[in-house]
């Protein structure tokens, strides 16, 4: 059972370009979470998605950032018109479906995508 | 809003020492607490998961304890080795029934040979 797969591992974009980060959750997991780690800062929650639905996007910047988790295929974090401040490591995590009130699952994280904006 | 703090922010110890990393959280209504390790420029490696009903969890030289009522967890590393050098993060999921995690500020550990 492969873990959470993120690609690319490293991504370089020029200012103004678009960045697309992909995350394939673990097999059987229907929940995906994106986190961002800015240089010398901690990991911050960005967005939580289930298949075809955004459940919690309270950590997403209001502009230029979007996320999707289609019925088929990986989850995509899209950053339009990137700026140097978007340079960070972006981590994806997945978890299986769980009833509200059940919190006994681990958070399984991918290896991250390191975005550098030049 | 959950806040997670780790003390110390950085720690340097000689090889072989036992050490304790501390984590505190403000909202004690947690389901579990997870400790991670992060090497420079790398991803997250899960070390230990403690359920809210547990007091401690052990894996090899690592032992993590949890005191929900006081909002604290500790990670104990026995007989430290240079390979233990990394940043250690504690993480707490929110109480909303899903794995939206709040991470601590991290403790950067250096074990000197």
CSV table of C-alpha atoms in Angstrom, one decimal, chain A:
chain,number,residue,atom,x,y,z
A,1,UNK,CA,0.0,0.0,0.0
A,2,UNK,CA,1.8,3.1,-1.2
A,3,UNK,CA,1.8,6.1,1.0
A,4,UNK,CA,0.6,9.6,0.2
A,5,UNK,CA,2.3,10.5,-3.1
A,6,UNK,CA,3.1,14.1,-4.0
A,7,UNK,CA,4.5,15.4,-7.2
A,8,UNK,CA,6.6,17.0,-8.3
A,9,UNK,CA,9.0,16.9,-5.3
A,10,UNK,CA,10.6,20.2,-6.5
A,11,UNK,CA,9.0,22.9,-8.6
A,12,UNK,CA,10.6,26.1,-9.9
A,13,UNK,CA,8.3,28.8,-11.3
A,14,UNK,CA,9.0,32.3,-12.5
A,15,UNK,CA,6.9,35.1,-11.0
A,16,UNK,CA,3.5,35.3,-12.6
A,17,UNK,CA,3.4,31.7,-13.7
A,18,UNK,CA,1.0,29.0,-12.4
A,19,UNK,CA,2.0,26.2,-10.1
A,20,UNK,CA,0.1,22.9,-9.9
A,21,UNK,CA,0.9,20.6,-7.1
A,22,UNK,CA,-0.5,17.1,-7.1
A,23,UNK,CA,-1.4,14.7,-4.2
A,24,UNK,CA,-2.5,11.1,-4.5
A,25,UNK,CA,-3.9,9.9,-1.1
A,26,UNK,CA,-3.3,6.5,0.3
A,27,UNK,CA,-5.5,3.8,-1.1
A,28,UNK,CA,-8.9,3.8,0.5
A,29,UNK,CA,-8.5,7.4,1.8
A,30,UNK,CA,-11.2,9.8,0.8
A,31,UNK,CA,-10.0,12.9,2.7
A,32,UNK,CA,-7.2,15.1,1.7
A,33,UNK,CA,-5.6,18.0,3.6
A,34,UNK,CA,-3.0,20.5,2.3
A,35,UNK,CA,-0.5,22.3,4.6
A,36,UNK,CA,2.1,25.0,3.8
A,37,UNK,CA,5.4,25.4,5.5
A,38,UNK,CA,7.0,28.8,4.9
A,39,UNK,CA,10.7,29.1,5.4
A,40,UNK,CA,11.6,29.1,9.1
A,41,UNK,CA,8.0,28.7,10.0
A,42,UNK,CA,5.7,25.9,11.2
A,43,UNK,CA,3.2,24.0,9.1
A,44,UNK,CA,-0.1,25.7,8.7
A,45,UNK,CA,-3.4,24.1,7.6
A,46,UNK,CA,-4.7,25.3,4.3
A,47,UNK,CA,-7.6,23.3,3.1
A,48,UNK,CA,-9.5,20.1,3.7
A,49,UNK,CA,-11.3,18.3,0.9
A,50,UNK,CA,-13.3,15.2,0.3
A,51,UNK,CA,-14.0,13.8,-3.1
A,52,UNK,CA,-15.6,16.6,-5.2
A,53,UNK,CA,-16.1,18.8,-2.1
A,54,UNK,CA,-14.2,21.5,-0.2
A,55,UNK,CA,-15.0,21.0,3.4
A,56,UNK,CA,-12.8,23.6,5.2
A,57,UNK,CA,-10.7,26.2,3.4
A,58,UNK,CA,-10.2,28.5,6.3
A,59,UNK,CA,-6.4,28.4,5.8
A,60,UNK,CA,-6.4,29.2,2.1
A,61,UNK,CA,-5.2,32.7,1.0
A,62,UNK,CA,-8.2,34.5,-0.4
A,63,UNK,CA,-6.7,35.1,-3.8
A,64,UNK,CA,-4.7,33.0,-6.4
A,65,UNK,CA,-5.0,29.8,-4.5
A,66,UNK,CA,-7.5,27.0,-5.2
A,67,UNK,CA,-7.8,23.3,-4.5
A,68,UNK,CA,-9.8,20.5,-5.9
A,69,UNK,CA,-10.2,16.8,-5.3
A,70,UNK,CA,-12.0,15.3,-8.3
A,71,UNK,CA,-13.9,12.1,-8.4
A,72,UNK,CA,-11.1,10.6,-10.4
A,73,UNK,CA,-7.5,11.5,-10.1
A,74,UNK,CA,-5.3,13.3,-7.6
A,75,UNK,CA,-6.0,16.3,-5.5
A,76,UNK,CA,-4.6,19.5,-7.1
A,77,UNK,CA,-3.4,22.6,-5.3
A,78,UNK,CA,-3.2,25.4,-7.8
A,79,UNK,CA,-1.4,28.7,-7.3
A,80,UNK,CA,-2.0,31.3,-10.0
A,81,UNK,CA,0.4,34.2,-10.7
A,82,UNK,CA,3.0,33.0,-8.2
A,83,UNK,CA,5.0,35.5,-6.2
A,84,UNK,CA,8.2,35.0,-4.3
A,85,UNK,CA,6.3,34.8,-1.0
A,86,UNK,CA,4.7,31.6,-2.3
A,87,UNK,CA,8.0,29.8,-2.0
A,88,UNK,CA,7.5,27.1,0.6
A,89,UNK,CA,7.1,23.4,1.1
A,90,UNK,CA,3.5,22.2,0.5
A,91,UNK,CA,2.5,19.0,2.2
A,92,UNK,CA,-0.5,16.9,1.6
A,93,UNK,CA,-2.0,14.5,4.1
A,94,UNK,CA,-4.8,11.9,3.8
A,95,UNK,CA,-7.1,10.0,6.1
A,96,UNK,CA,-9.9,7.5,5.7
A,97,UNK,CA,-13.6,8.3,6.3
A,98,UNK,CA,-14.4,8.5,9.9
A,99,UNK,CA,-17.6,9.2,11.8
A,100,UNK,CA,-17.8,12.5,13.5
A,101,UNK,CA,-16.3,12.1,17.0
A,102,UNK,CA,-13.8,9.5,15.9
A,103,UNK,CA,-10.4,10.9,16.0
A,104,UNK,CA,-8.3,7.8,16.4
A,105,UNK,CA,-6.6,7.8,13.0
A,106,UNK,CA,-3.2,9.0,12.2
A,107,UNK,CA,-2.4,11.8,9.8
A,108,UNK,CA,-0.5,10.3,6.9
A,109,UNK,CA,1.7,12.9,5.2
A,110,UNK,CA,3.4,12.9,1.8
A,111,UNK,CA,7.0,14.0,1.3
A,112,UNK,CA,6.0,17.5,0.2
A,113,UNK,CA,6.5,19.6,-2.9
A,114,UNK,CA,9.1,22.4,-2.5
A,115,UNK,CA,8.1,25.4,-4.6
A,116,UNK,CA,10.6,28.0,-5.5
A,117,UNK,CA,9.6,31.1,-7.2
A,118,UNK,CA,12.3,33.0,-9.0
